[in-house]
PDB file of C-alpha atoms in Angstrom:
ATOM      1  CA  MET A   1     101.631 120.237  60.330  1.00 41.00           C
ATOM      2  CA  LEU A   2     100.918 123.348  62.401  1.00 37.00           C
ATOM      3  CA  GLY A   3     104.583 123.508  63.432  1.00 41.00           C
ATOM      4  CA  VAL A   4     105.673 123.474  59.789  1.00 40.00           C
ATOM      5  CA  VAL A   5     103.258 126.310  58.962  1.00 38.00           C
ATOM      6  CA  LEU A   6     104.417 128.346  61.965  1.00 36.00           C
ATOM      7  CA  ARG A   7     108.085 127.823  61.123  1.00 41.00           C
ATOM      8  CA  SER A   8     107.622 128.924  57.530  1.00 40.00           C
ATOM      9  CA  VAL A   9     105.442 131.937  58.361  1.00 39.00           C
ATOM     10  CA  PHE A  10     106.785 133.029  61.758  1.00 37.00           C
ATOM     11  CA  PRO A  11     110.340 131.734  62.162  1.00 40.00           C
ATOM     12  CA  MET A  12     111.259 134.366  64.750  1.00 38.00           C
ATOM     13  CA  LEU A  13     108.146 133.613  66.841  1.00 36.00           C
ATOM     14  CA  VAL A  14     108.948 129.909  66.949  1.00 37.00           C
ATOM     15  CA  LEU A  15     112.532 130.626  67.975  1.00 37.00           C
ATOM     16  CA  ALA A  16     111.390 133.009  70.692  1.00 38.00           C
ATOM     17  CA  VAL A  17     108.872 130.507  72.102  1.00 39.00           C
ATOM     18  CA  ALA A  18     111.306 127.595  71.875  1.00 42.00           C
ATOM     19  CA  GLY A  19     113.991 129.634  73.606  1.00 44.00           C
ATOM     20  CA  SER A  20     111.718 130.582  76.484  1.00 43.00           C
ATOM     21  CA  VAL A  21     110.497 127.033  77.186  1.00 48.00           C
ATOM     22  CA  ARG A  22     112.782 125.268  79.634  1.00 51.00           C
ATOM     23  CA  ALA A  23     112.634 121.721  80.850  1.00 51.00           C
ATOM     24  CA  ALA A  24     111.619 121.334  84.462  1.00 53.00           C
ATOM     25  CA  PRO A  25     114.632 120.620  86.655  1.00 54.00           C
ATOM     26  CA  ALA A  26     115.064 116.970  87.555  1.00 56.00           C
ATOM     27  CA  PRO A  27     114.296 116.126  91.172  1.00 63.00           C
ATOM     28  CA  LEU A  28     117.355 116.020  93.398  1.00 76.00           C
ATOM     29  CA  SER A  29     117.958 112.460  94.541  1.00 83.00           C
ATOM     30  CA  GLU A  30     120.503 110.841  96.804  1.00 90.00           C
ATOM     31  CA  THR A  31     120.722 107.057  97.208  1.00 93.00           C
ATOM     32  CA  THR A  32     122.876 105.099  99.651  1.00 95.00           C
ATOM     33  CA  TRP A  33     123.233 101.332  99.087  1.00 96.00           C
ATOM     34  CA  TYR A  34     124.444  98.958 101.789  1.00 95.00           C
ATOM     35  CA  THR A  35     125.059  95.256 102.376  1.00 96.00           C
ATOM     36  CA  ILE A  36     123.357  93.318 105.171  1.00 95.00           C
ATOM     37  CA  THR A  37     125.621  90.797 106.892  1.00 93.00           C
ATOM     38  CA  THR A  38     125.501  88.340 109.784  1.00 89.00           C
ATOM     39  CA  GLU A  39     127.745  88.715 112.839  1.00 92.00           C
ATOM     40  CA  SER A  40     130.303  86.459 111.132  1.00 91.00           C
ATOM     41  CA  GLY A  41     130.323  88.671 108.024  1.00 91.00           C
ATOM     42  CA  ALA A  42     128.298  86.472 105.679  1.00 90.00           C
ATOM     43  CA  LYS A  43     126.375  88.596 103.184  1.00 93.00           C
ATOM     44  CA  ILE A  44     122.650  87.859 103.424  1.00 92.00           C
ATOM     45  CA  GLY A  45     121.051  90.838 101.736  1.00 94.00           C
ATOM     46  CA  HIS A  46     121.155  94.430 100.646  1.00 96.00           C
ATOM     47  CA  GLY A  47     119.213  97.610 101.049  1.00 97.00           C
ATOM     48  CA  PHE A  48     119.112 101.258 100.173  1.00 97.00           C
ATOM     49  CA  HIS A  49     118.047 104.604 101.568  1.00 97.00           C
ATOM     50  CA  GLN A  50     116.931 107.174  99.000  1.00 97.00           C
ATOM     51  CA  GLU A  51     115.828 110.768  99.455  1.00 96.00           C
ATOM     52  CA  THR A  52     114.319 112.607  96.507  1.00 96.00           C
ATOM     53  CA  GLN A  53     113.504 116.310  96.674  1.00 95.00           C
ATOM     54  CA  GLY A  54     110.779 117.340  94.239  1.00 93.00           C
ATOM     55  CA  ARG A  55     108.716 120.445  93.604  1.00 92.00           C
ATOM     56  CA  ASP A  56     105.983 119.395  96.040  1.00 93.00           C
ATOM     57  CA  GLY A  57     108.173 117.996  98.808  1.00 96.00           C
ATOM     58  CA  ARG A  58     110.448 115.111  99.672  1.00 96.00           C
ATOM     59  CA  GLU A  59     110.135 111.329  99.347  1.00 96.00           C
ATOM     60  CA  ILE A  60     112.215 109.061 101.594  1.00 96.00           C
ATOM     61  CA  VAL A  61     112.477 105.380 100.609  1.00 97.00           C
ATOM     62  CA  ASP A  62     114.041 102.646 102.744  1.00 97.00           C
ATOM     63  CA  SER A  63     114.205  99.199 101.188  1.00 97.00           C
ATOM     64  CA  GLN A  64     115.743  95.899 102.311  1.00 97.00           C
ATOM     65  CA  GLU A  65     115.948  92.433 100.854  1.00 96.00           C
ATOM     66  CA  VAL A  66     117.263  89.644 103.098  1.00 94.00           C
ATOM     67  CA  ASP A  67     117.833  86.063 101.963  1.00 90.00           C
ATOM     68  CA  VAL A  68     116.723  83.416 104.459  1.00 85.00           C
ATOM     69  CA  ILE A  69     116.623  79.629 104.357  1.00 78.00           C
ATOM     70  CA  ASP A  70     113.353  77.782 104.771  1.00 67.00           C
ATOM     71  CA  GLU A  71     114.164  74.360 106.236  1.00 64.00           C
ATOM     72  CA  GLY A  72     110.658  73.014 105.678  1.00 62.00           C
ATOM     73  CA  THR A  73     108.277  71.232 108.023  1.00 63.00           C
ATOM     74  CA  PRO A  74     109.452  68.460 110.402  1.00 63.00           C
ATOM     75  CA  ASP A  75     108.013  65.822 108.034  1.00 61.00           C
ATOM     76  CA  GLU A  76     109.870  67.346 105.096  1.00 59.00           C
ATOM     77  CA  ARG A  77     113.138  67.486 107.063  1.00 56.00           C
ATOM     78  CA  MET A  78     112.853  63.744 107.854  1.00 58.00           C
ATOM     79  CA  SER A  79     112.436  62.807 104.186  1.00 59.00           C
ATOM     80  CA  PHE A  80     115.358  61.958 101.930  1.00 59.00           C
ATOM     81  CA  SER A  81     114.811  64.937  99.660  1.00 58.00           C
ATOM     82  CA  ASN A  82     116.579  68.209 100.221  1.00 55.00           C
ATOM     83  CA  VAL A  83     113.842  70.696 101.117  1.00 55.00           C
ATOM     84  CA  THR A  84     116.064  73.595 102.077  1.00 60.00           C
ATOM     85  CA  LYS A  85     114.856  76.558 100.032  1.00 72.00           C
ATOM     86  CA  MET A  86     116.276  80.043  99.786  1.00 73.00           C
ATOM     87  CA  ARG A  87     113.763  82.881  99.840  1.00 80.00           C
ATOM     88  CA  ALA A  88     113.861  86.619 100.209  1.00 88.00           C
ATOM     89  CA  LEU A  89     112.157  88.758 102.815  1.00 94.00           C
ATOM     90  CA  ILE A  90     111.505  92.166 101.265  1.00 96.00           C
ATOM     91  CA  SER A  91     110.529  95.333 103.107  1.00 97.00           C
ATOM     92  CA  ARG A  92     110.031  98.805 101.620  1.00 98.00           C
ATOM     93  CA  THR A  93     108.905 101.966 103.408  1.00 97.00           C
ATOM     94  CA  VAL A  94     108.073 105.213 101.621  1.00 97.00           C
ATOM     95  CA  ARG A  95     107.537 108.437 103.572  1.00 96.00           C
ATOM     96  CA  LYS A  96     106.274 111.518 101.738  1.00 97.00           C
ATOM     97  CA  GLU A  97     106.663 115.023 103.112  1.00 96.00           C
ATOM     98  CA  ASP A  98     105.386 118.414 101.988  1.00 95.00           C
ATOM     99  CA  MET A  99     107.710 121.363 101.292  1.00 94.00           C
ATOM    100  CA  ASN A 100     107.716 122.269 105.006  1.00 92.00           C
ATOM    101  CA  GLY A 101     108.871 118.780 106.064  1.00 91.00           C
ATOM    102  CA  ARG A 102     105.447 117.717 107.396  1.00 92.00           C
ATOM    103  CA  THR A 103     104.790 114.019 106.867  1.00 93.00           C
ATOM    104  CA  LEU A 104     101.870 113.410 104.508  1.00 95.00           C
ATOM    105  CA  SER A 105     101.976 109.621 104.251  1.00 96.00           C
ATOM    106  CA  ILE A 106     103.922 106.513 105.251  1.00 97.00           C
ATOM    107  CA  THR A 107     103.539 103.248 103.344  1.00 98.00           C
ATOM    108  CA  THR A 108     105.271  99.988 104.294  1.00 98.00           C
ATOM    109  CA  ASP A 109     105.166  96.910 102.053  1.00 98.00           C
ATOM    110  CA  ASN A 110     106.438  93.534 103.296  1.00 97.00           C
ATOM    111  CA  GLU A 111     106.769  90.437 101.167  1.00 96.00           C
ATOM    112  CA  ASN A 112     107.553  86.865 102.199  1.00 90.00           C
ATOM    113  CA  ARG A 113     107.064  84.557  99.223  1.00 82.00           C
ATOM    114  CA  ARG A 114     103.350  84.648  98.445  1.00 83.00           C
ATOM    115  CA  ASP A 115     102.524  86.261 101.780  1.00 92.00           C
ATOM    116  CA  TRP A 116     102.483  90.051 101.872  1.00 96.00           C
ATOM    117  CA  SER A 117     101.206  92.976 103.897  1.00 97.00           C
ATOM    118  CA  ARG A 118     100.837  96.702 103.359  1.00 98.00           C
ATOM    119  CA  ILE A 119     100.371  99.368 105.981  1.00 98.00           C
ATOM    120  CA  ASP A 120      99.387 102.752 104.622  1.00 98.00           C
ATOM    121  CA  ALA A 121      99.071 105.819 106.867  1.00 97.00           C
ATOM    122  CA  ARG A 122      97.649 109.096 105.554  1.00 97.00           C
ATOM    123  CA  ILE A 123      98.624 111.849 107.968  1.00 95.00           C
ATOM    124  CA  HIS A 124      96.377 114.849 108.578  1.00 93.00           C
ATOM    125  CA  SER A 125      96.897 117.734 110.998  1.00 89.00           C
ATOM    126  CA  ASP A 126      94.980 116.076 113.848  1.00 91.00           C
ATOM    127  CA  SER A 127      94.534 112.428 112.797  1.00 94.00           C
ATOM    128  CA  ALA A 128      95.984 109.549 110.815  1.00 95.00           C
ATOM    129  CA  GLU A 129      94.002 107.166 108.606  1.00 97.00           C
ATOM    130  CA  ILE A 130      95.715 103.783 108.750  1.00 97.00           C
ATOM    131  CA  THR A 131      94.926 100.896 106.404  1.00 98.00           C
ATOM    132  CA  ARG A 132      96.479  97.450 106.864  1.00 98.00           C
ATOM    133  CA  SER A 133      96.027  95.038 103.979  1.00 98.00           C
ATOM    134  CA  THR A 134      96.962  91.352 103.697  1.00 97.00           C
ATOM    135  CA  PRO A 135      95.825  88.590 101.343  1.00 95.00           C
ATOM    136  CA  ALA A 136      93.177  87.695 103.935  1.00 96.00           C
ATOM    137  CA  GLU A 137      91.715  91.086 104.837  1.00 97.00           C
ATOM    138  CA  THR A 138      91.880  94.869 104.883  1.00 98.00           C
ATOM    139  CA  ARG A 139      91.377  96.829 108.075  1.00 98.00           C
ATOM    140  CA  LYS A 140      91.021 100.583 108.463  1.00 98.00           C
ATOM    141  CA  LEU A 141      91.502 102.699 111.545  1.00 97.00           C
ATOM    142  CA  THR A 142      91.572 106.424 112.290  1.00 97.00           C
ATOM    143  CA  ILE A 143      93.523 107.637 115.296  1.00 95.00           C
ATOM    144  CA  ALA A 144      93.885 111.077 116.850  1.00 95.00           C
ATOM    145  CA  LEU A 145      97.336 112.635 116.739  1.00 92.00           C
ATOM    146  CA  PRO A 146      98.799 114.872 119.429  1.00 89.00           C
ATOM    147  CA  PRO A 147      99.705 118.400 118.422  1.00 83.00           C
ATOM    148  CA  PHE A 148     103.234 118.757 117.051  1.00 76.00           C
ATOM    149  CA  GLY A 149     103.662 115.001 116.528  1.00 76.00           C
ATOM    150  CA  ARG A 150     106.708 113.905 114.518  1.00 74.00           C
ATOM    151  CA  PHE A 151     107.282 110.954 112.214  1.00 70.00           C
ATOM    152  CA  ASP A 152     111.040 110.831 111.868  1.00 63.00           C
ATOM    153  CA  ASN A 153     112.990 107.842 113.113  1.00 56.00           C
TER     154      ASN A 153
END
């Protein structure tokens, strides 16, 4: 309603304001996909590496999904039923950096059927707060960091 009133009373003002408002630029992102194979060339999974540059810094994501076969327990293997089951092992790591390239956090999620784990590291100038979570427990630890430590591969 207010927009209608403004347009009818102040058409030039609305045009001037609308012309000066610009959408924020989209973050720059680059993604590389790849296939994971065995030595013989059989495809068993895929992954990607993605780097996104935003206003506040950069986010680097590495993700992999690998298909594996679960042959079951010895008792299951001796039965007449086919217990071979395909499942995926999934791993994803996200590293966030500030505008100067300093690592702010690293988070790794791993998934294996219903089992999962997460390791989260919050990086400060002289220490790192590390939290490891699983379905069974969560543990926290703070460690001292040496000066000029780096977190690249």
